[in-house]
PDB file of C-alpha atoms in Angstrom:
ATOM      1  CA  MET A  90      37.667 113.771  72.476  1.00  0.00           C
ATOM      2  CA  THR A  91      37.636 115.671  75.667  1.00  0.00           C
ATOM      3  CA  GLU A  92      39.403 118.840  76.408  1.00  0.00           C
ATOM      4  CA  ARG A  93      41.758 117.063  78.678  1.00  0.00           C
ATOM      5  CA  GLU A  94      42.678 114.527  75.974  1.00  0.00           C
ATOM      6  CA  ARG A  95      43.271 117.351  73.507  1.00  0.00           C
ATOM      7  CA  LEU A  96      45.395 119.141  76.049  1.00  0.00           C
ATOM      8  CA  ASP A  97      47.401 115.958  76.672  1.00  0.00           C
ATOM      9  CA  GLN A  98      47.904 115.525  72.924  1.00  0.00           C
ATOM     10  CA  LEU A  99      49.021 119.151  72.613  1.00  0.00           C
ATOM     11  CA  GLU A 100      51.437 118.709  75.499  1.00  0.00           C
ATOM     12  CA  LEU A 101      52.892 115.639  73.792  1.00  0.00           C
ATOM     13  CA  LEU A 102      53.135 117.513  70.515  1.00  0.00           C
ATOM     14  CA  ILE A 103      54.764 120.511  72.212  1.00  0.00           C
ATOM     15  CA  ALA A 104      57.161 118.173  74.037  1.00  0.00           C
ATOM     16  CA  GLU A 105      58.085 116.532  70.703  1.00  0.00           C
ATOM     17  CA  PHE A 106      58.610 119.971  69.161  1.00  0.00           C
ATOM     18  CA  ALA A 107      60.760 120.984  72.130  1.00  0.00           C
ATOM     19  CA  ILE A 108      62.826 117.797  71.797  1.00  0.00           C
ATOM     20  CA  LYS A 109      63.189 118.379  68.045  1.00  0.00           C
ATOM     21  CA  GLN A 110      64.089 122.015  68.674  1.00  0.00           C
ATOM     22  CA  ASP A 111      66.722 120.958  71.237  1.00  0.00           C
ATOM     23  CA  GLU A 112      68.114 118.431  68.741  1.00  0.00           C
ATOM     24  CA  HIS A 113      68.190 121.069  66.001  1.00  0.00           C
ATOM     25  CA  THR A 114      69.767 123.582  68.393  1.00  0.00           C
ATOM     26  CA  ALA A 115      72.445 121.018  69.324  1.00  0.00           C
ATOM     27  CA  ILE A 116      73.102 120.299  65.627  1.00  0.00           C
ATOM     28  CA  LEU A 117      73.212 124.044  64.915  1.00  0.00           C
ATOM     29  CA  GLU A 118      75.680 124.610  67.775  1.00  0.00           C
ATOM     30  CA  GLU A 119      77.810 121.706  66.525  1.00  0.00           C
ATOM     31  CA  HIS A 120      77.784 123.129  62.997  1.00  0.00           C
ATOM     32  CA  SER A 121      78.562 126.602  64.345  1.00  0.00           C
ATOM     33  CA  ALA A 122      81.550 125.211  66.270  1.00  0.00           C
ATOM     34  CA  LYS A 123      82.724 123.369  63.135  1.00  0.00           C
ATOM     35  CA  LEU A 124      82.265 126.554  61.118  1.00  0.00           C
ATOM     36  CA  GLU A 125      84.358 128.508  63.640  1.00  0.00           C
ATOM     37  CA  ARG A 126      87.102 125.863  63.507  1.00  0.00           C
ATOM     38  CA  LEU A 127      87.005 125.889  59.712  1.00  0.00           C
ATOM     39  CA  SER A 128      87.106 129.697  59.671  1.00  0.00           C
ATOM     40  CA  LEU A 129      90.141 129.634  61.958  1.00  0.00           C
ATOM     41  CA  GLN A 130      91.825 127.021  59.765  1.00  0.00           C
ATOM     42  CA  ILE A 131      91.067 129.103  56.670  1.00  0.00           C
ATOM     43  CA  LYS A 132      92.602 132.175  58.340  1.00  0.00           C
ATOM     44  CA  ARG A 133      95.700 130.147  59.213  1.00  0.00           C
ATOM     45  CA  LEU A 134      95.890 128.844  55.650  1.00  0.00           C
ATOM     46  CA  GLU A 135      95.497 132.374  54.305  1.00  0.00           C
ATOM     47  CA  GLU A 136      98.406 133.513  56.500  1.00  0.00           C
ATOM     48  CA  ALA A 137     100.468 130.539  55.346  1.00  0.00           C
ATOM     49  CA  VAL A 138      99.647 131.334  51.709  1.00  0.00           C
ATOM     50  CA  LYS A 139     100.588 134.988  52.252  1.00  0.00           C
ATOM     51  CA  LEU A 140     103.868 133.894  53.800  1.00  0.00           C
ATOM     52  CA  CYS A 141     104.518 131.535  50.890  1.00  0.00           C
ATOM     53  CA  LEU A 142     103.690 134.268  48.394  1.00  0.00           C
ATOM     54  CA  ARG A 143     106.123 136.625  50.130  1.00  0.00           C
ATOM     55  CA  GLY A 144     108.768 133.905  49.937  1.00  0.00           C
ATOM     56  CA  ILE A 145     107.987 133.301  46.277  1.00  0.00           C
ATOM     57  CA  GLN A 146     108.192 137.033  45.571  1.00  0.00           C
ATOM     58  CA  GLN A 147     111.537 137.224  47.372  1.00  0.00           C
ATOM     59  CA  ASN A 148     112.782 134.221  45.404  1.00  0.00           C
ATOM     60  CA  SER A 149     111.560 135.843  42.205  1.00  0.00           C
ATOM     61  CA  ASP A 150     113.413 139.046  43.095  1.00  0.00           C
ATOM     62  CA  ASP A 151     116.539 137.029  43.891  1.00  0.00           C
ATOM     63  CA  ILE A 152     116.285 135.154  40.587  1.00  0.00           C
ATOM     64  CA  GLN A 153     115.857 138.417  38.669  1.00  0.00           C
ATOM     65  CA  PHE A 154     118.907 139.839  40.444  1.00  0.00           C
ATOM     66  CA  LEU A 155     120.948 136.734  39.637  1.00  0.00           C
ATOM     67  CA  LEU A 156     119.859 136.819  35.998  1.00  0.00           C
ATOM     68  CA  ARG A 157     120.943 140.463  35.719  1.00  0.00           C
ATOM     69  CA  LYS A 158     124.267 139.650  37.360  1.00  0.00           C
ATOM     70  CA  GLN A 159     124.701 136.623  35.094  1.00  0.00           C
ATOM     71  CA  SER A 160     124.290 138.867  32.047  1.00  0.00           C
ATOM     72  CA  GLU A 161     126.820 141.309  33.467  1.00  0.00           C
ATOM     73  CA  PHE A 162     129.271 138.493  34.239  1.00  0.00           C
ATOM     74  CA  GLU A 163     128.837 137.027  30.759  1.00  0.00           C
ATOM     75  CA  ALA A 164     129.593 140.429  29.221  1.00  0.00           C
ATOM     76  CA  GLN A 165     132.662 140.805  31.437  1.00  0.00           C
ATOM     77  CA  LEU A 166     133.763 137.274  30.592  1.00  0.00           C
ATOM     78  CA  ALA A 167     133.447 137.998  26.872  1.00  0.00           C
ATOM     79  CA  GLU A 168     135.531 141.148  27.352  1.00  0.00           C
ATOM     80  CA  LEU A 169     138.175 139.206  29.297  1.00  0.00           C
ATOM     81  CA  LYS A 170     138.285 136.545  26.587  1.00  0.00           C
ATOM     82  CA  ALA A 171     138.811 139.222  23.943  1.00  0.00           C
ATOM     83  CA  ARG A 172     141.601 140.785  26.010  1.00  0.00           C
ATOM     84  CA  PHE A 173     143.168 137.379  26.556  1.00  0.00           C
ATOM     85  CA  GLU A 174     143.125 136.683  22.815  1.00  0.00           C
ATOM     86  CA  THR A 175     144.778 140.050  22.220  1.00  0.00           C
ATOM     87  CA  LEU A 176     147.458 139.207  24.789  1.00  0.00           C
ATOM     88  CA  GLU A 177     148.013 135.803  23.175  1.00  0.00           C
ATOM     89  CA  LYS A 178     148.526 137.491  19.804  1.00  0.00           C
ATOM     90  CA  ARG A 179     150.969 139.944  21.365  1.00  0.00           C
ATOM     91  CA  PHE A 180     152.905 137.110  23.018  1.00  0.00           C
ATOM     92  CA  ASP A 181     153.014 135.214  19.733  1.00  0.00           C
ATOM     93  CA  ASN A 182     154.313 138.370  18.081  1.00  0.00           C
ATOM     94  CA  LEU A 183     156.921 138.824  20.814  1.00  0.00           C
ATOM     95  CA  GLU A 184     158.001 135.196  20.460  1.00  0.00           C
ATOM     96  CA  ASN A 185     158.466 135.684  16.718  1.00  0.00           C
ATOM     97  CA  ARG A 186     160.454 138.856  17.258  1.00  0.00           C
ATOM     98  CA  LEU A 187     162.560 137.151  19.925  1.00  0.00           C
ATOM     99  CA  GLU A 188     163.279 134.277  17.527  1.00  0.00           C
ATOM    100  CA  ASN A 189     164.356 136.828  14.905  1.00  0.00           C
ATOM    101  CA  VAL A 190     166.631 138.528  17.435  1.00  0.00           C
ATOM    102  CA  GLU A 191     168.098 135.155  18.448  1.00  0.00           C
ATOM    103  CA  ASN A 192     168.705 134.295  14.788  1.00  0.00           C
ATOM    104  CA  ARG A 193     170.407 137.626  14.217  1.00  0.00           C
ATOM    105  CA  LEU A 194     172.502 137.167  17.363  1.00  0.00           C
ATOM    106  CA  GLY A 195     173.486 133.730  16.090  1.00  0.00           C
ATOM    107  CA  LYS A 196     174.611 135.301  12.822  1.00  0.00           C
ATOM    108  CA  VAL A 197     176.483 138.043  14.684  1.00  0.00           C
ATOM    109  CA  GLU A 198     178.202 135.416  16.860  1.00  0.00           C
ATOM    110  CA  GLN A 199     179.141 133.470  13.740  1.00  0.00           C
ATOM    111  CA  ARG A 200     180.574 136.618  12.138  1.00  0.00           C
ATOM    112  CA  LEU A 201     182.474 137.432  15.332  1.00  0.00           C
ATOM    113  CA  GLU A 202     183.901 133.929  15.364  1.00  0.00           C
ATOM    114  CA  ASN A 203     184.911 134.398  11.727  1.00  0.00           C
ATOM    115  CA  VAL A 204     186.500 137.739  12.572  1.00  0.00           C
ATOM    116  CA  GLU A 205     188.310 136.157  15.555  1.00  0.00           C
ATOM    117  CA  THR A 206     189.522 133.345  13.347  1.00  0.00           C
ATOM    118  CA  LYS A 207     190.773 135.828  10.758  1.00  0.00           C
ATOM    119  CA  LEU A 208     192.399 137.954  13.442  1.00  0.00           C
ATOM    120  CA  ASP A 209     194.079 134.873  14.902  1.00  0.00           C
ATOM    121  CA  THR A 210     195.310 134.018  11.437  1.00  0.00           C
ATOM    122  CA  ILE A 211     196.579 137.564  10.904  1.00  0.00           C
ATOM    123  CA  ILE A 212     198.274 137.573  14.312  1.00  0.00           C
ATOM    124  CA  THR A 213     199.870 134.232  13.584  1.00  0.00           C
ATOM    125  CA  ILE A 214     201.121 135.477  10.222  1.00  0.00           C
ATOM    126  CA  LEU A 215     202.462 138.648  11.773  1.00  0.00           C
ATOM    127  CA  GLN A 216     204.166 136.750  14.558  1.00  0.00           C
ATOM    128  CA  ASN A 217     205.745 134.400  12.080  1.00  0.00           C
ATOM    129  CA  ARG A 218     207.186 137.320  10.134  1.00  0.00           C
ATOM    130  CA  ASN A 219     208.905 138.652  13.112  1.00  0.00           C
TER     131      ASN A 219
END
């Protein structure tokens, strides 16, 4: 093989290497662009996750607040129920006392009617004597 033939073969080989290198460079650039897009998407997802976590934390805080308030309201409700039961007992007691007073008044009215009847009888007797 002559020097010229060897040189031609080397040129072909170098040209093939250059073509392969260009292809690999193009693939590398494409992968780099994809990697940049993926990195950007990951950053966006991280921000979205952070935002979601903040929302979850806020919701958790709100739920804790509501649970504390629910306990307070339940305690207040129990106290109100106890007071209401006490008031019901007092009203029942007052109703009983009022019934007793009404019964006594009925007896007093009956006695007064008896006294009036007796007085009418006495007046009639006294008028008849005159």
